[in-house]
Tab-separated table of C-alpha atoms and ligand atoms in Angstrom:
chain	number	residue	atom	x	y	z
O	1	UNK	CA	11.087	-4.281	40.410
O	2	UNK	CA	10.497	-6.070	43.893
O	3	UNK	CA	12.984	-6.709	46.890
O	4	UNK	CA	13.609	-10.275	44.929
O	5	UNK	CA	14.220	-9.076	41.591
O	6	UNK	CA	12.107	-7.610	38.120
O	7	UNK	CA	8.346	-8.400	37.905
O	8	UNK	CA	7.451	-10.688	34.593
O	9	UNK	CA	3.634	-10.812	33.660
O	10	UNK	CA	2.530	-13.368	31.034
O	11	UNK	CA	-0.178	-12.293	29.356
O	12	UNK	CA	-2.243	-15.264	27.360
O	13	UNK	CA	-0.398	-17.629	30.131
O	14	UNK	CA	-3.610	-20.256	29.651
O	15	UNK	CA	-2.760	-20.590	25.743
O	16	UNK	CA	-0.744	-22.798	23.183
O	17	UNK	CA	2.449	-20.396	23.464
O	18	UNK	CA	1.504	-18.807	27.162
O	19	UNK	CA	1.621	-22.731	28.486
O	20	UNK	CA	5.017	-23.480	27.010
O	21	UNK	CA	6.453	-20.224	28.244
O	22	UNK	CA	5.250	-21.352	31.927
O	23	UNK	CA	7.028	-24.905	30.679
O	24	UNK	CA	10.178	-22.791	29.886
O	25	UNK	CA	10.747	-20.763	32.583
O	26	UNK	CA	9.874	-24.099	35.153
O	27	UNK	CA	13.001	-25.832	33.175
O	28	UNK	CA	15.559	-23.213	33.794
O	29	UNK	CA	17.792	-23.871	36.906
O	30	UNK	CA	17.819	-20.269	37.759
O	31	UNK	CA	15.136	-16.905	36.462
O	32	UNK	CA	15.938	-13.392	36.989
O	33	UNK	CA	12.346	-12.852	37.978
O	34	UNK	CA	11.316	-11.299	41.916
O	35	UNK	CA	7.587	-12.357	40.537
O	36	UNK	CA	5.626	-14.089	38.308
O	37	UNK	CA	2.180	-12.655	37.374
O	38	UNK	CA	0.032	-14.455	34.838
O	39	UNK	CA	-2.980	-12.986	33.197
O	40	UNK	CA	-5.723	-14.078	30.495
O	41	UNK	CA	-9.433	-13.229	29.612
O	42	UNK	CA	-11.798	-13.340	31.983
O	43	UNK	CA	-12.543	-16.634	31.288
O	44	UNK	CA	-9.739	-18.188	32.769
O	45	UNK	CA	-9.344	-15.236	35.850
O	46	UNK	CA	-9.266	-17.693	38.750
O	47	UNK	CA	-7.720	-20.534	37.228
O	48	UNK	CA	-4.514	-21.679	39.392
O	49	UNK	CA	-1.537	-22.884	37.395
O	50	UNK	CA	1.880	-24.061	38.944
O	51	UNK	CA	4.423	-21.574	38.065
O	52	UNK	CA	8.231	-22.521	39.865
O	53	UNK	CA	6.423	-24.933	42.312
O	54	UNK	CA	4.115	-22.082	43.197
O	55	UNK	CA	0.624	-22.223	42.892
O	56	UNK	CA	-0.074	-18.704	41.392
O	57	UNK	CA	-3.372	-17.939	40.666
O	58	UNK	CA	-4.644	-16.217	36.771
O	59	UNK	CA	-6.259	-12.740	36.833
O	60	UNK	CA	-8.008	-11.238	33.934
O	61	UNK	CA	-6.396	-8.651	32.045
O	62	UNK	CA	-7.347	-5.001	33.265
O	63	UNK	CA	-4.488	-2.487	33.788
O	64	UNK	CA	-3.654	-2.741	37.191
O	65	UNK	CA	-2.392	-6.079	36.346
O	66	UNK	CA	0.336	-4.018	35.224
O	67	UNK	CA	1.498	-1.790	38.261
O	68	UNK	CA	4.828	-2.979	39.302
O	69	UNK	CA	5.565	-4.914	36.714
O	70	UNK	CA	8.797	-4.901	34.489
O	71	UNK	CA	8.451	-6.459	31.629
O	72	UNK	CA	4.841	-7.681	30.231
O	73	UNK	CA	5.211	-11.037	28.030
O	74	UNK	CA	2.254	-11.052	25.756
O	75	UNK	CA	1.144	-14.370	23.975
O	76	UNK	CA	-2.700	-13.045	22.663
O	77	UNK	CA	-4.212	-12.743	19.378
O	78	UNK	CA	-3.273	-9.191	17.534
O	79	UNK	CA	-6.016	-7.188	18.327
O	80	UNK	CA	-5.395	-7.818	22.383
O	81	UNK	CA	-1.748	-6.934	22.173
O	82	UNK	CA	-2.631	-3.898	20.307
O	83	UNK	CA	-4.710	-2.818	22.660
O	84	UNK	CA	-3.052	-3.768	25.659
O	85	UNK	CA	0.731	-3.532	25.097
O	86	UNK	CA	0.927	-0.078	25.134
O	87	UNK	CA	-0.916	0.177	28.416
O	88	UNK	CA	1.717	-2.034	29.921
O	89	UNK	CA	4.182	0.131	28.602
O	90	UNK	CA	2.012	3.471	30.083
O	91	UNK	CA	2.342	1.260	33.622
O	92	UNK	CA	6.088	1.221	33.618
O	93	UNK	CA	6.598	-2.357	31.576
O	94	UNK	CA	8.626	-3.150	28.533
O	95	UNK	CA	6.545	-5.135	26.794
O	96	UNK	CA	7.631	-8.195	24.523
O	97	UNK	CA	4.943	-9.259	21.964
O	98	UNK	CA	4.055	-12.389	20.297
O	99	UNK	CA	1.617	-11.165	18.319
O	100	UNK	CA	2.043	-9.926	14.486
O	101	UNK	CA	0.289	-6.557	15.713
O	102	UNK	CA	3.726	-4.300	16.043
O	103	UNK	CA	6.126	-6.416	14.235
O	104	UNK	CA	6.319	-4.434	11.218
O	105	UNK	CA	6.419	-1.175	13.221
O	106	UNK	CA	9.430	0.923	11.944
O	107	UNK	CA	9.680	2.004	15.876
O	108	UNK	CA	9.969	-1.397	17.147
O	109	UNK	CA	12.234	-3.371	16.925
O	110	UNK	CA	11.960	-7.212	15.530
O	111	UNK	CA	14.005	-9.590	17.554
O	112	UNK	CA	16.183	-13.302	17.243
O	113	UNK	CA	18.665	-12.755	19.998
O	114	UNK	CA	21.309	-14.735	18.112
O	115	UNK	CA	20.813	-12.701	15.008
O	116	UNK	CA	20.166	-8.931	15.955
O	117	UNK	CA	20.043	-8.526	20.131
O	118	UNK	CA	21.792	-5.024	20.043
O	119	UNK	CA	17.991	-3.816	17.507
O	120	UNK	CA	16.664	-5.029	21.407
O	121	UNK	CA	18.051	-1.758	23.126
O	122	UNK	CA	16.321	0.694	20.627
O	123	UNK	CA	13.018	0.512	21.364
O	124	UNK	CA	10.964	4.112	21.352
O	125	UNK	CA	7.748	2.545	21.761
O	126	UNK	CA	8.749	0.161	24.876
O	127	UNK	CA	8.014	-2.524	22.433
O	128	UNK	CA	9.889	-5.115	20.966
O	129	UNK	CA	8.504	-7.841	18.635
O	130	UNK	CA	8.747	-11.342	18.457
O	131	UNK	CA	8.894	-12.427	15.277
O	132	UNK	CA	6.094	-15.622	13.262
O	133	UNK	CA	6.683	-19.076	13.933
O	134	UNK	CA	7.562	-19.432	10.469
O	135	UNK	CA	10.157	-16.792	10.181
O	136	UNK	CA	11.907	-17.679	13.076
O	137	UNK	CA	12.362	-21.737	12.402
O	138	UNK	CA	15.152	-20.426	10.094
O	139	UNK	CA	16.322	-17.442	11.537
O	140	UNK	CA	19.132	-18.537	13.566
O	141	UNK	CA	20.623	-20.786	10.399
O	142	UNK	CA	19.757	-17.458	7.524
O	143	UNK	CA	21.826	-15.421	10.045
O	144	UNK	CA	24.313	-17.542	10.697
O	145	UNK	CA	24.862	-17.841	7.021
O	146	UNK	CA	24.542	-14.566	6.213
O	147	UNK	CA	27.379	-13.523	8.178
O	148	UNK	CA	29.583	-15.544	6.612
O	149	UNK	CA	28.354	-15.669	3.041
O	150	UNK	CA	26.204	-12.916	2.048
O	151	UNK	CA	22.072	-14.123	1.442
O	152	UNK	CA	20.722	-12.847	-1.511
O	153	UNK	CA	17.417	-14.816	-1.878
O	154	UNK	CA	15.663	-16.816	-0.211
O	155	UNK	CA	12.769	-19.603	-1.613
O	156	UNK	CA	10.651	-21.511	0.798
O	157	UNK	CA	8.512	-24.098	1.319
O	158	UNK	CA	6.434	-24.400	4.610
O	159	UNK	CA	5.192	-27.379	6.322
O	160	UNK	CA	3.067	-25.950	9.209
O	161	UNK	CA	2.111	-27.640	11.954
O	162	UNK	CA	-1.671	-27.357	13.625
O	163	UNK	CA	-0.533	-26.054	16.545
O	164	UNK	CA	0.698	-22.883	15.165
O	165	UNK	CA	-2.937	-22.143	14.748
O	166	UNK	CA	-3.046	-22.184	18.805
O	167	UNK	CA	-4.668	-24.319	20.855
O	168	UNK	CA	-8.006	-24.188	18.985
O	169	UNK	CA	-5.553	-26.126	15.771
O	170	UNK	CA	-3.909	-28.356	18.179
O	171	UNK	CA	-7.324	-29.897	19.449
O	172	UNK	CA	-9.346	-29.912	15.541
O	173	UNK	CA	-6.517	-31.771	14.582
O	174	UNK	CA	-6.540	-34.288	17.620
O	175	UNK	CA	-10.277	-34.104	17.060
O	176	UNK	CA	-9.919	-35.356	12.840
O	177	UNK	CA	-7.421	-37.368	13.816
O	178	UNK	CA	-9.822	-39.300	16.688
O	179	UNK	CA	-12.938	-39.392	14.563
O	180	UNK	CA	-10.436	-41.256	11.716
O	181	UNK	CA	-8.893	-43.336	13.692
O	182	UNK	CA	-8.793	-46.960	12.089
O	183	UNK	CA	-11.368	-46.377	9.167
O	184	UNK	CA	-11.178	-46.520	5.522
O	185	UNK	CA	-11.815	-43.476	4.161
O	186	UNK	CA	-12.081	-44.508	0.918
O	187	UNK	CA	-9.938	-42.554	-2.601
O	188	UNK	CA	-12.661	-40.431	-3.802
O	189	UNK	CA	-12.929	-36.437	-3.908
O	190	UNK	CA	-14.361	-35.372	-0.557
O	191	UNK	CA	-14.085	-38.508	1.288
O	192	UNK	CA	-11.977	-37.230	3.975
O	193	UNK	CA	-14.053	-34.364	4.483
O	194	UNK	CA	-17.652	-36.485	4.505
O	195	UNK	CA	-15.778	-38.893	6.972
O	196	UNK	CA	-15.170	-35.773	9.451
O	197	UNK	CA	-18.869	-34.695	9.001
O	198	UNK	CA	-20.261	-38.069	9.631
O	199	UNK	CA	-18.302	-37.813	12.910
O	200	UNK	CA	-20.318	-34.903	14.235
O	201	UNK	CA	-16.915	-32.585	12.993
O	202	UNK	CA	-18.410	-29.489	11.816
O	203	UNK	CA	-17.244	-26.533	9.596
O	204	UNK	CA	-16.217	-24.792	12.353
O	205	UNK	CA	-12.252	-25.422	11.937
O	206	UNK	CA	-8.971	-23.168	12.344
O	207	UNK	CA	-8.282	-24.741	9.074
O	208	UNK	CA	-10.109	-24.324	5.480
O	209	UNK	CA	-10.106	-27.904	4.771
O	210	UNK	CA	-9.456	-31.318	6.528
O	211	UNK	CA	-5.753	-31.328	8.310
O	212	UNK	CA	-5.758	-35.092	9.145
O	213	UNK	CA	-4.637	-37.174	5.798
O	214	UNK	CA	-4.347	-33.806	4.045
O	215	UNK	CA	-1.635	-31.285	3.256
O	216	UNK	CA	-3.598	-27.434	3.170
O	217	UNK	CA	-1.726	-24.902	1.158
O	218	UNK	CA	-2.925	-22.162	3.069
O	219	UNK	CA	-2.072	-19.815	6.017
O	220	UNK	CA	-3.433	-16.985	7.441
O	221	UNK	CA	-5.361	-14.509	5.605
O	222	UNK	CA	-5.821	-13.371	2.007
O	223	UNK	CA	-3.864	-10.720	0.565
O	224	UNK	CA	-3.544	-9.137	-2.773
O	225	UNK	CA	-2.319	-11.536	-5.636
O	226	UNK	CA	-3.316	-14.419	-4.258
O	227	UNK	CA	-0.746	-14.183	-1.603
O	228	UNK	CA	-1.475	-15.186	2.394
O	229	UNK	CA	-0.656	-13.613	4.646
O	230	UNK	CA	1.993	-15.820	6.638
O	231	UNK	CA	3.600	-15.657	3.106
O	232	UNK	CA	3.817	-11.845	3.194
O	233	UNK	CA	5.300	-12.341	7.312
O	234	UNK	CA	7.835	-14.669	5.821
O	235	UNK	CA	9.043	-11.853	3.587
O	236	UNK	CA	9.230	-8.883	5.899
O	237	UNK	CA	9.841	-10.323	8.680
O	238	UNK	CA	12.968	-11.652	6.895
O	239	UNK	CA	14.313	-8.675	6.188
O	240	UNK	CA	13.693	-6.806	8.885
O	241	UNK	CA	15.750	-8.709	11.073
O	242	UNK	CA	18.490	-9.843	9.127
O	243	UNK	CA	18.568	-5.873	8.048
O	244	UNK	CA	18.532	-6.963	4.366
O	245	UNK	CA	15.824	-4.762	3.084
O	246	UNK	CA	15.854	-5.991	-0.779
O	247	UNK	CA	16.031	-9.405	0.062
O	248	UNK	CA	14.188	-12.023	-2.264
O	249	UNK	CA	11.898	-13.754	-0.379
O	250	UNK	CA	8.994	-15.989	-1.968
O	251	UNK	CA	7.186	-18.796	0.256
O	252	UNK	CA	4.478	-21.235	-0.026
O	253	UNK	CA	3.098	-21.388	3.415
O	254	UNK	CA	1.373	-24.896	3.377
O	255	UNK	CA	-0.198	-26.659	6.712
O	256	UNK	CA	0.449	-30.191	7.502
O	257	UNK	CA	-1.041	-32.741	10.157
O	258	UNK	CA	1.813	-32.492	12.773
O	259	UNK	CA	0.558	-31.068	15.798
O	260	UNK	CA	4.106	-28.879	17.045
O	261	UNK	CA	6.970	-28.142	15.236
O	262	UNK	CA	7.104	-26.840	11.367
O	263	UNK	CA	9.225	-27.704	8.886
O	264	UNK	CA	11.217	-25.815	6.138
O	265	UNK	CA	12.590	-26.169	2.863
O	266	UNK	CA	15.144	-23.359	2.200
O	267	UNK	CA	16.912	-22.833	-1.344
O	268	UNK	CA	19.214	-19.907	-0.191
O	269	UNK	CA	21.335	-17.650	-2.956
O	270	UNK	CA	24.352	-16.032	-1.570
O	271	UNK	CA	26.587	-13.210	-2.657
O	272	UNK	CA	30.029	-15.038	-1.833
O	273	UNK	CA	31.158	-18.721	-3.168
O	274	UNK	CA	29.480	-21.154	-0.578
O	275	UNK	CA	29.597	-24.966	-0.193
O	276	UNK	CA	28.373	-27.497	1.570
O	277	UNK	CA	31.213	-28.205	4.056
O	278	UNK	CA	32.183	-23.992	4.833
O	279	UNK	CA	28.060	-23.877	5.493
O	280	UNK	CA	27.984	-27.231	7.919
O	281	UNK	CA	31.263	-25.840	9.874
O	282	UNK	CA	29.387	-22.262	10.311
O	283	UNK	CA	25.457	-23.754	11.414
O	284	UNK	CA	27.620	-26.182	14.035
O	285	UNK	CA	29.262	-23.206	15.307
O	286	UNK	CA	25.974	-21.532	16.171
O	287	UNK	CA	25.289	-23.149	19.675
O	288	UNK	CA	21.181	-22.856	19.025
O	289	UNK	CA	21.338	-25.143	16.224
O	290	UNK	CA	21.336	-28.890	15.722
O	291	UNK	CA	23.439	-30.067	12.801
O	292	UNK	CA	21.283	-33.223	11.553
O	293	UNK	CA	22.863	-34.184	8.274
O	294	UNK	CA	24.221	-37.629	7.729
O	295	UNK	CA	21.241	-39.253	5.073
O	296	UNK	CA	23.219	-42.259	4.547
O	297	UNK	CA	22.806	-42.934	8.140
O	298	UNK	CA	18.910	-41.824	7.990
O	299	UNK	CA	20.169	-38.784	10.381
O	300	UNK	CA	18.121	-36.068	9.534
O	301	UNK	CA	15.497	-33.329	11.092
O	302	UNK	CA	11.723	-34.396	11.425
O	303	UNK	CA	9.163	-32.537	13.880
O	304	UNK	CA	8.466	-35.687	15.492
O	305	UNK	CA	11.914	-35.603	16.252
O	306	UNK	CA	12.658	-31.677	17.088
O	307	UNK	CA	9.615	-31.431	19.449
O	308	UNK	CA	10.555	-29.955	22.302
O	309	UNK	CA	13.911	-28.941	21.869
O	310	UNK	CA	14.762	-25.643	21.750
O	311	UNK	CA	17.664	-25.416	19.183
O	312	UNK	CA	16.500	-25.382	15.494
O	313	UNK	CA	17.835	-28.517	13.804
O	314	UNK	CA	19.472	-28.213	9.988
O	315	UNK	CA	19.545	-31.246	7.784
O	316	UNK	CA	19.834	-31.732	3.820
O	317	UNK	CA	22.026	-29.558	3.086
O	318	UNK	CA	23.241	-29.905	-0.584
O	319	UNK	CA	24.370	-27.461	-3.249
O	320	UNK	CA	21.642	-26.517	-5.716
O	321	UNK	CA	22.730	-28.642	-9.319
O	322	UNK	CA	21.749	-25.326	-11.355
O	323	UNK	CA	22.059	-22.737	-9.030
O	324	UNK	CA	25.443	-21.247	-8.208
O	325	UNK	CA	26.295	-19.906	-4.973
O	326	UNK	CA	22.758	-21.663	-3.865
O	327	UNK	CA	22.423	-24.228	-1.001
O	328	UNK	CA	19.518	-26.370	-0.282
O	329	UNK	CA	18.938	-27.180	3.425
O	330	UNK	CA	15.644	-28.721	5.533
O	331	UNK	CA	15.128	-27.118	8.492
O	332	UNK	CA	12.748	-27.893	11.489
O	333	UNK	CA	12.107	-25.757	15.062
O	334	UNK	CA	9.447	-26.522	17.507
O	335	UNK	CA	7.315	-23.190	16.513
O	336	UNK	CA	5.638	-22.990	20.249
O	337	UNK	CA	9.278	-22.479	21.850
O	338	UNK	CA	11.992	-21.596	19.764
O	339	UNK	CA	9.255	-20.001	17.216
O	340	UNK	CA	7.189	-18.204	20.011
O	341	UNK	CA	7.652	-18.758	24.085
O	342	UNK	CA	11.590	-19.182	24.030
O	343	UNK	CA	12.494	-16.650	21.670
O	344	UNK	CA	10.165	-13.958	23.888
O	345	UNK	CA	11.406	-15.226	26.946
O	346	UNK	CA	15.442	-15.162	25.477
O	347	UNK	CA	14.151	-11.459	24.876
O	348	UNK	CA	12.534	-10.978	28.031
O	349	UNK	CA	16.393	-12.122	29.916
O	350	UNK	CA	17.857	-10.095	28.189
O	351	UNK	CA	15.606	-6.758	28.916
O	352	UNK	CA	15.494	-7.984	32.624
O	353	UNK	CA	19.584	-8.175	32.693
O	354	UNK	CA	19.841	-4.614	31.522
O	355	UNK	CA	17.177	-3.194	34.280
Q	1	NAP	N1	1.071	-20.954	18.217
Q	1	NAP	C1	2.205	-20.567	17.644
Q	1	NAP	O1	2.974	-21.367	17.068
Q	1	NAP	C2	2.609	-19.119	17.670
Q	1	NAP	C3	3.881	-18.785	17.260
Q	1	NAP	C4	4.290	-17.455	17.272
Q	1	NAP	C5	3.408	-16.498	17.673
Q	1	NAP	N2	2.141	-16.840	18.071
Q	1	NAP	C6	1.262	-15.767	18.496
Q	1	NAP	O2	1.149	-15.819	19.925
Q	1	NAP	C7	-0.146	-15.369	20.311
Q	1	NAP	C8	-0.811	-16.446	21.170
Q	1	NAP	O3	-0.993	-17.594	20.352
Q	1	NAP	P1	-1.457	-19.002	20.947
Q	1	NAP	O4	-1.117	-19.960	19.851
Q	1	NAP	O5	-0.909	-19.263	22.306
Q	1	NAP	O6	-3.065	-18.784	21.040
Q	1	NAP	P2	-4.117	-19.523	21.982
Q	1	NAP	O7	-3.676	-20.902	22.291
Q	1	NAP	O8	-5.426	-19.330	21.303
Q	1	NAP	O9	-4.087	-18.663	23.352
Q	1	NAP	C9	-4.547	-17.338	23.394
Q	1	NAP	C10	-4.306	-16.742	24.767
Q	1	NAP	O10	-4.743	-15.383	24.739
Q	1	NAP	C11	-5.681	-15.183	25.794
Q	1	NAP	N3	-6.677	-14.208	25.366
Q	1	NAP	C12	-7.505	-14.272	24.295
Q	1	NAP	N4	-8.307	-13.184	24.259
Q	1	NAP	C13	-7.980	-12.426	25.337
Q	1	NAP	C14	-8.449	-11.191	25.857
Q	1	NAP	N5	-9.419	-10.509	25.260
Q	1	NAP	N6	-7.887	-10.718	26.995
Q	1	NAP	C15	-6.903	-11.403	27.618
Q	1	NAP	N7	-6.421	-12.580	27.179
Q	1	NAP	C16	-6.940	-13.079	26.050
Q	1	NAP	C17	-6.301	-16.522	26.029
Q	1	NAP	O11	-6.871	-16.554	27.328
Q	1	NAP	P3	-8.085	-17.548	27.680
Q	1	NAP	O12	-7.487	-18.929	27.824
Q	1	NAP	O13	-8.563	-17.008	28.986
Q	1	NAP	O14	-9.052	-17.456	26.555
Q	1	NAP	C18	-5.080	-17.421	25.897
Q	1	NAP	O15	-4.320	-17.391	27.082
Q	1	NAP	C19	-0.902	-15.035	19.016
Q	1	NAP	O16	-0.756	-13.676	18.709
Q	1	NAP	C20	-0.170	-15.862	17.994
Q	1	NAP	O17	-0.279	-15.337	16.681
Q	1	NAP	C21	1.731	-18.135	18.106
C-alpha cells in the first residue's frame, strides 16, 4: 500500500473486459486506490491509456509489475492467469481473476458480492474467482430467490452476445455485419456464409459459423456428451456460489448477433410455494436489479436496452402452466461489467476495504 492508499494492477487492461474495468473505475466519484498500474502483453507495453484523468502508461507483464501492489485484477485468457496469478500473490497481491482457470478450485473461493461476499474472506490461495459471464447475468436474481424460496432446479437458455468472446468476437461480428450491410443474401443453405467469403471474411472466426443473421448454438469447448463447455460453467459455477451443491442445472448455451450484453431464459423450481407477485416484491428489493416487467406496456429487458448498466434487469416473469412451484423469468446483464469488470472490481472494493 502507498502513502495515498492500496495499489490496484489491471492485468489485460487493453482488452474487452480490462477496457470496461478502466470505464468503471473512471465513473465512480470516489476509488480506494493510492495507484493504478495497468499491464498487458508485450504488445501493448507502451501504450498510454487515460486512467482517472491520468495518462498512465501500459507495461508488459513480468513480475516486478507486481512489487507493491495490493490487489492484482486479472482480465487474460486462462492459461495467463494461471500462470501469473499466483506470482502476484508470491509478490504480496490478492489477486481477483476473470478467467475460468481457478474458479472451480475447492481453495478459492467463487464470488457475486450480493450473493456470497463473506466466501470473499476465505481465500488460502490469495485467490478469489470471478465467476462466467453467463453465470453471473442471473446470479444476483437465483440468489435473491433462493433466499426467500428455496431453488431446486434451474433450466436455461442462453443468448450470448459476441463480445463475450472478447474483443476478437466484438470486431468479427462488426466485421459480418459491415461486409452484409444492405445486400440480399438470398434463402438458400450456405448463403450467409458464401456472402462473408465473397467479402474477403475468412475462416478465421471466434465463432464456428456466421454470427450476423444467425443464431450459433455453441459456446466454448467440447466436452463429453455433447456438452460445451460454457454449459458445464453454467452448472458449477451455479452451485458453487449459491452453495447448493445438488442443484439441477441444464443449459443450452447459444450465441447471438448482439455485440454486449446476454440474455437469459430461466425456468426456476423452488422448494417453497412461490408466485409471481412474492418473486417481483423480492428481485425489487435487491438494489442491483432492474425490475422490467409490465408486457402490456412493451416494458421489458432487451440487451440493446441493458447495455451499459450495471444492475441485471428481470422481465417475464410468469408461473410455469405445468410446473408447480416453477417461475419463468427473462433476464439480461451487460456480460463485460456486471458479468466480468464490475463484479471483479465490486470484489476488488471490497478486499481493498478490509486491508
Ligand atoms: N468478454 C467477456 O464477456 C468476459 C466475461 C467474463 C470473463 N471473461 C474473461 O476475462 C478474460 C479477458 O477476456 P476479454 O474478453 O477482455 O479478452 P480480450 O479482449 O481478448 O483481452 C485479453 C487481454 O489479455 C491480455 N493478454 C493476452 N495474452 C497475454 C499475455 N500473454 N500476457 C499479458 N497479457 C495478455 C491482452 O493484452 P494485449 O492487448 O496486449 O494483447 C488483453 O489485454 C478472459 O479470461 C475471459 O474468459 C470475459
Amino acid at each position: 500500500m502507498n502513502q495515498q492508499g492500496p495499489v490496484v494492477a489491471i492485468v489485460g487492461a487493453t482488452g474487452a473486459v480490462g477496457t470496461t474495468m478502466i470505464e468503471i473505475i473512471d465513473a465512480r466519484p470516489s476509488v480506494p486506490w493510492g495507484e493504478i498500474r495497468l499491464v498487458a502483453s508485450p504488445r501493448s507495453a507502451g501504450k498510454v491509456l487515460r486512467v482517472r484523468g491520468q495518462d498512465t502508461t501500459v507495461q508488459a507483464l513480468a513480475p516486478e509489475v507486481f512489487d507493491g501492489v495490493d490487489v492484482a485484477l486479472f482480465d487474460v485468457p486462462d492459461e495467463v492467469s494461471a500462470e501469473w496469478a499466483p506470482i502476484a500473490v508470491a509478490r504480496g497481491a490478492v489477486a481477483v481473476d476473470n478467467s475460468g482457470a481457478f474458479r472451480m478450485d475447492p481453495e478459492v473461493p467463487l464470488v457475486v458480492p450480493e450473493v456470497n461476499a463473506a466466501d470473499a474472506t476465505n481465500r488460502p490461495k490469495g485467490i478469489i474467482a470471478n465467476p462466467n459471464c453467463t453465470t453471473l447475468s442471473m446470479m444476483a436474481a437465483m440468489g435473491a430467490l433462493h433466499r426467500e424460496f428455496e431453488l431446486r432446479e434451474l433450466v436455461v437458455a442462453s443468448y450470448q452476445a459476441a463480445s463475450g468472446a472478447g474483443q476478437p468476437g466484438i470486431d468479427r461480428l462488426y466485421a459480418e455485419l459491415a461486409a452484409l450491410a444492405g445486400k440480399q443474401v438470398g434463402n438458400r443453405s450456405g448463403d450467409v456464409a458464401e456472402a462473408l467469403r465473397e467479402a474477403g471474411l475468412g475462416s478465421d472466426s471466434p465463432f464456428p459459423a456466421p454470427l450476423a443473421l444467425n443464431v450459433v448454438p455453441w459456446a466454448g469447448s467440447l466436452k463429453d456428451d455433447g456438452w460445451s463447455s460454457e454449459e458445464l460453467k453454467v452448472r458449477n459455477e451455479s452451485r458453487k456460489i449459491l452453495g447448493i451443491p445438488d442443484l439441477k442445472v441444464s443449459a443450452t448455451c447459444v450465441r447471438v448477433p448482439v455485440v454486449t450484453t446476454h440474455a437469459l431464459a430461466v425456468h426456476a423450481t423452488f422448494g417453497q410455494d412461490v408466485s409471481v407477485d412474492a418473486a417481483r416484491k423480492v428481485l425489487a428489493a435487491q438494489p442491483t436489479i432492474m425490475l422490467r416487467d409490465d408486457p402490456a406496456a412493451g416494458e421489458w429487458p432487451t440487451p440493446a436496452a441493458v447495455v451499459g448498466e450495471d444492475p441485471t434487469w428481470v422481465g417475464r416473469i410468469r408461473q410455469a402452466l405445468d410446473f408447480p412451484n416453477t417461475l419463468e423469468l427473462f433476464v439480461c446483464g451487460d456480460n463485460l461489467r456486471k458479468g466480468a469488470a464490475l463484479n471483479t472490481y465490486e470484489i476488488a472494493e471490497t478486499v481493498a476495504a478490509s486491508l
